[in-house]
Amino acid sequence: MNNKSKPTIFCDIDGTLLRHGGDICEIASCESSTDDLLPNAQNAIRYWDKSGYTIILTTGRKESLRAKTEAELTRLGIVYDQLVMGLGGGKRIIINDRKEGSREDQCQAINISRNKGLQYFDFEGDLEVITEDKPKVIEKPWGSEEV
C-alpha cells in the first residue's frame, strides 16, 4: 500500500481474534479467558494501533451482547475504533471505489482459517491474489507461506 493514508482494518472477532467456540447462546453465557485469544491477536491489534490504522471490529454477535462484548475486548487488551455487530453468518463483501487516475485497488480481502490466528498482520506491502487452485506456496520476505 503506497498511499499516504493509513489503512482501515475490518477484522472479525470470533474465529479470527478470539477462539470461535460455538453458537450465540454459548457466547452469551460464558466469559472468554486469555486462553481464548488466538495466536498474534494482541500483536496484530497493537501493531495496527501503533501504526495509526483505523480498527473496525466486526461480529455476528447480537446487538444485545454489545456491553458484554465491549467488556470482554477491553479485558483482553483488544482496542478498536468501532465495533459493528449483528452481521450474521453470511458472506461479507466490501465494495469500494478506486481513486481517480489510479489503477490501485483501495480494497483487499484476506480470508484465514478459523481459530488459527493471524499469521501475518503487516499489510504495508503488496498482498497476493490467491486463485481457486489452492493451496499453493508463496515466497515472502519472511519465508514460504502455504495459502
PDB file of N, CA, C and O in Angstrom, residues 48-79:
ATOM      1  N   TRP A  48      -1.414  -2.568  14.613  1.00  0.00           N
ATOM      2  CA  TRP A  48      -2.322  -1.705  13.860  1.00  0.00           C
ATOM      3  C   TRP A  48      -2.561  -0.391  14.590  1.00  0.00           C
ATOM      4  O   TRP A  48      -2.565   0.674  13.976  1.00  0.00           O
ATOM      5  N   ASP A  49      -2.743  -0.469  15.905  1.00  0.00           N
ATOM      6  CA  ASP A  49      -2.994   0.740  16.692  1.00  0.00           C
ATOM      7  C   ASP A  49      -1.775   1.670  16.666  1.00  0.00           C
ATOM      8  O   ASP A  49      -1.900   2.859  16.385  1.00  0.00           O
ATOM      9  N   LYS A  50      -0.598   1.138  16.923  1.00  0.00           N
ATOM     10  CA  LYS A  50       0.626   1.961  16.930  1.00  0.00           C
ATOM     11  C   LYS A  50       0.951   2.503  15.543  1.00  0.00           C
ATOM     12  O   LYS A  50       1.588   3.548  15.426  1.00  0.00           O
ATOM     13  N   SER A  51       0.534   1.807  14.501  1.00  0.00           N
ATOM     14  CA  SER A  51       0.797   2.241  13.136  1.00  0.00           C
ATOM     15  C   SER A  51      -0.218   3.267  12.641  1.00  0.00           C
ATOM     16  O   SER A  51      -0.103   3.761  11.523  1.00  0.00           O
ATOM     17  N   GLY A  52      -1.226   3.555  13.466  1.00  0.00           N
ATOM     18  CA  GLY A  52      -2.216   4.558  13.091  1.00  0.00           C
ATOM     19  C   GLY A  52      -3.341   4.051  12.208  1.00  0.00           C
ATOM     20  O   GLY A  52      -4.078   4.837  11.613  1.00  0.00           O
ATOM     21  N   TYR A  53      -3.487   2.743  12.121  1.00  0.00           N
ATOM     22  CA  TYR A  53      -4.593   2.177  11.343  1.00  0.00           C
ATOM     23  C   TYR A  53      -5.912   2.446  12.069  1.00  0.00           C
ATOM     24  O   TYR A  53      -5.958   2.526  13.301  1.00  0.00           O
ATOM     25  N   THR A  54      -6.980   2.546  11.315  1.00  0.00           N
ATOM     26  CA  THR A  54      -8.319   2.565  11.895  1.00  0.00           C
ATOM     27  C   THR A  54      -8.755   1.108  12.031  1.00  0.00           C
ATOM     28  O   THR A  54      -8.702   0.357  11.060  1.00  0.00           O
ATOM     29  N   ILE A  55      -9.149   0.720  13.245  1.00  0.00           N
ATOM     30  CA  ILE A  55      -9.513  -0.676  13.522  1.00  0.00           C
ATOM     31  C   ILE A  55     -11.019  -0.760  13.724  1.00  0.00           C
ATOM     32  O   ILE A  55     -11.556  -0.204  14.678  1.00  0.00           O
ATOM     33  N   ILE A  56     -11.674  -1.460  12.814  1.00  0.00           N
ATOM     34  CA  ILE A  56     -13.108  -1.684  12.921  1.00  0.00           C
ATOM     35  C   ILE A  56     -13.319  -3.182  13.119  1.00  0.00           C
ATOM     36  O   ILE A  56     -13.005  -3.983  12.232  1.00  0.00           O
ATOM     37  N   LEU A  57     -13.787  -3.542  14.301  1.00  0.00           N
ATOM     38  CA  LEU A  57     -14.059  -4.949  14.588  1.00  0.00           C
ATOM     39  C   LEU A  57     -15.485  -5.262  14.158  1.00  0.00           C
ATOM     40  O   LEU A  57     -16.396  -4.458  14.350  1.00  0.00           O
ATOM     41  N   THR A  58     -15.656  -6.450  13.574  1.00  0.00           N
ATOM     42  CA  THR A  58     -16.967  -6.887  13.117  1.00  0.00           C
ATOM     43  C   THR A  58     -17.307  -8.215  13.778  1.00  0.00           C
ATOM     44  O   THR A  58     -16.424  -8.980  14.157  1.00  0.00           O
ATOM     45  N   THR A  59     -18.596  -8.451  13.913  1.00  0.00           N
ATOM     46  CA  THR A  59     -19.027  -9.699  14.529  1.00  0.00           C
ATOM     47  C   THR A  59     -20.477 -10.010  14.161  1.00  0.00           C
ATOM     48  O   THR A  59     -21.266  -9.104  13.888  1.00  0.00           O
ATOM     49  N   GLY A  60     -20.775 -11.286  14.174  1.00  0.00           N
ATOM     50  CA  GLY A  60     -22.154 -11.723  14.004  1.00  0.00           C
ATOM     51  C   GLY A  60     -22.913 -11.741  15.323  1.00  0.00           C
ATOM     52  O   GLY A  60     -24.104 -12.044  15.357  1.00  0.00           O
ATOM     53  N   ARG A  61     -22.227 -11.403  16.429  1.00  0.00           N
ATOM     54  CA  ARG A  61     -22.909 -11.378  17.732  1.00  0.00           C
ATOM     55  C   ARG A  61     -24.065 -10.381  17.708  1.00  0.00           C
ATOM     56  O   ARG A  61     -23.990  -9.333  17.082  1.00  0.00           O
ATOM     57  N   LYS A  62     -25.098 -10.721  18.424  1.00  0.00           N
ATOM     58  CA  LYS A  62     -26.290  -9.870  18.509  1.00  0.00           C
ATOM     59  C   LYS A  62     -25.972  -8.547  19.198  1.00  0.00           C
ATOM     60  O   LYS A  62     -25.124  -8.481  20.088  1.00  0.00           O
ATOM     61  N   GLU A  63     -26.681  -7.512  18.812  1.00  0.00           N
ATOM     62  CA  GLU A  63     -26.524  -6.186  19.424  1.00  0.00           C
ATOM     63  C   GLU A  63     -26.771  -6.237  20.927  1.00  0.00           C
ATOM     64  O   GLU A  63     -26.163  -5.495  21.693  1.00  0.00           O
ATOM     65  N   SER A  64     -27.634  -7.152  21.365  1.00  0.00           N
ATOM     66  CA  SER A  64     -27.919  -7.274  22.799  1.00  0.00           C
ATOM     67  C   SER A  64     -26.691  -7.717  23.600  1.00  0.00           C
ATOM     68  O   SER A  64     -26.674  -7.598  24.822  1.00  0.00           O
ATOM     69  N   LEU A  65     -25.649  -8.194  22.912  1.00  0.00           N
ATOM     70  CA  LEU A  65     -24.417  -8.615  23.580  1.00  0.00           C
ATOM     71  C   LEU A  65     -23.321  -7.542  23.514  1.00  0.00           C
ATOM     72  O   LEU A  65     -22.168  -7.813  23.832  1.00  0.00           O
ATOM     73  N   ARG A  66     -23.669  -6.311  23.118  1.00  0.00           N
ATOM     74  CA  ARG A  66     -22.670  -5.258  22.960  1.00  0.00           C
ATOM     75  C   ARG A  66     -21.893  -4.997  24.256  1.00  0.00           C
ATOM     76  O   ARG A  66     -20.664  -4.971  24.254  1.00  0.00           O
ATOM     77  N   ALA A  67     -22.590  -4.789  25.368  1.00  0.00           N
ATOM     78  CA  ALA A  67     -21.902  -4.462  26.625  1.00  0.00           C
ATOM     79  C   ALA A  67     -20.963  -5.600  27.026  1.00  0.00           C
ATOM     80  O   ALA A  67     -19.815  -5.358  27.428  1.00  0.00           O
ATOM     81  N   LYS A  68     -21.424  -6.846  26.913  1.00  0.00           N
ATOM     82  CA  LYS A  68     -20.580  -7.993  27.249  1.00  0.00           C
ATOM     83  C   LYS A  68     -19.373  -8.065  26.319  1.00  0.00           C
ATOM     84  O   LYS A  68     -18.245  -8.286  26.753  1.00  0.00           O
ATOM     85  N   THR A  69     -19.593  -7.850  25.040  1.00  0.00           N
ATOM     86  CA  THR A  69     -18.513  -7.923  24.060  1.00  0.00           C
ATOM     87  C   THR A  69     -17.485  -6.819  24.297  1.00  0.00           C
ATOM     88  O   THR A  69     -16.279  -7.066  24.275  1.00  0.00           O
ATOM     89  N   GLU A  70     -17.956  -5.606  24.544  1.00  0.00           N
ATOM     90  CA  GLU A  70     -17.039  -4.491  24.810  1.00  0.00           C
ATOM     91  C   GLU A  70     -16.194  -4.749  26.056  1.00  0.00           C
ATOM     92  O   GLU A  70     -14.979  -4.517  26.056  1.00  0.00           O
ATOM     93  N   ALA A  71     -16.834  -5.253  27.110  1.00  0.00           N
ATOM     94  CA  ALA A  71     -16.101  -5.552  28.349  1.00  0.00           C
ATOM     95  C   ALA A  71     -15.070  -6.662  28.115  1.00  0.00           C
ATOM     96  O   ALA A  71     -13.943  -6.596  28.605  1.00  0.00           O
ATOM     97  N   GLU A  72     -15.455  -7.686  27.364  1.00  0.00           N
ATOM     98  CA  GLU A  72     -14.559  -8.803  27.059  1.00  0.00           C
ATOM     99  C   GLU A  72     -13.341  -8.318  26.265  1.00  0.00           C
ATOM    100  O   GLU A  72     -12.202  -8.666  26.582  1.00  0.00           O
ATOM    101  N   LEU A  73     -13.567  -7.493  25.256  1.00  0.00           N
ATOM    102  CA  LEU A  73     -12.465  -6.980  24.444  1.00  0.00           C
ATOM    103  C   LEU A  73     -11.522  -6.114  25.269  1.00  0.00           C
ATOM    104  O   LEU A  73     -10.295  -6.228  25.156  1.00  0.00           O
ATOM    105  N   THR A  74     -12.086  -5.274  26.123  1.00  0.00           N
ATOM    106  CA  THR A  74     -11.265  -4.420  26.986  1.00  0.00           C
ATOM    107  C   THR A  74     -10.417  -5.264  27.927  1.00  0.00           C
ATOM    108  O   THR A  74      -9.213  -5.036  28.080  1.00  0.00           O
ATOM    109  N   ARG A  75     -11.027  -6.264  28.551  1.00  0.00           N
ATOM    110  CA  ARG A  75     -10.313  -7.128  29.492  1.00  0.00           C
ATOM    111  C   ARG A  75      -9.176  -7.879  28.815  1.00  0.00           C
ATOM    112  O   ARG A  75      -8.122  -8.111  29.402  1.00  0.00           O
ATOM    113  N   LEU A  76      -9.352  -8.214  27.541  1.00  0.00           N
ATOM    114  CA  LEU A  76      -8.340  -8.973  26.809  1.00  0.00           C
ATOM    115  C   LEU A  76      -7.315  -8.068  26.114  1.00  0.00           C
ATOM    116  O   LEU A  76      -6.407  -8.562  25.438  1.00  0.00           O
ATOM    117  N   GLY A  77      -7.455  -6.752  26.267  1.00  0.00           N
ATOM    118  CA  GLY A  77      -6.497  -5.824  25.673  1.00  0.00           C
ATOM    119  C   GLY A  77      -6.682  -5.589  24.193  1.00  0.00           C
ATOM    120  O   GLY A  77      -5.756  -5.207  23.494  1.00  0.00           O
ATOM    121  N   ILE A  78      -7.887  -5.807  23.701  1.00  0.00           N
ATOM    122  CA  ILE A  78      -8.196  -5.596  22.288  1.00  0.00           C
ATOM    123  C   ILE A  78      -8.809  -4.200  22.139  1.00  0.00           C
ATOM    124  O   ILE A  78      -9.929  -3.957  22.576  1.00  0.00           O
ATOM    125  N   VAL A  79      -8.045  -3.281  21.560  1.00  0.00           N
ATOM    126  CA  VAL A  79      -8.536  -1.919  21.344  1.00  0.00           C
ATOM    127  C   VAL A  79      -9.046  -1.795  19.911  1.00  0.00           C
ATOM    128  O   VAL A  79      -8.637  -2.550  19.028  1.00  0.00           O
TER     129      VAL A  79
END
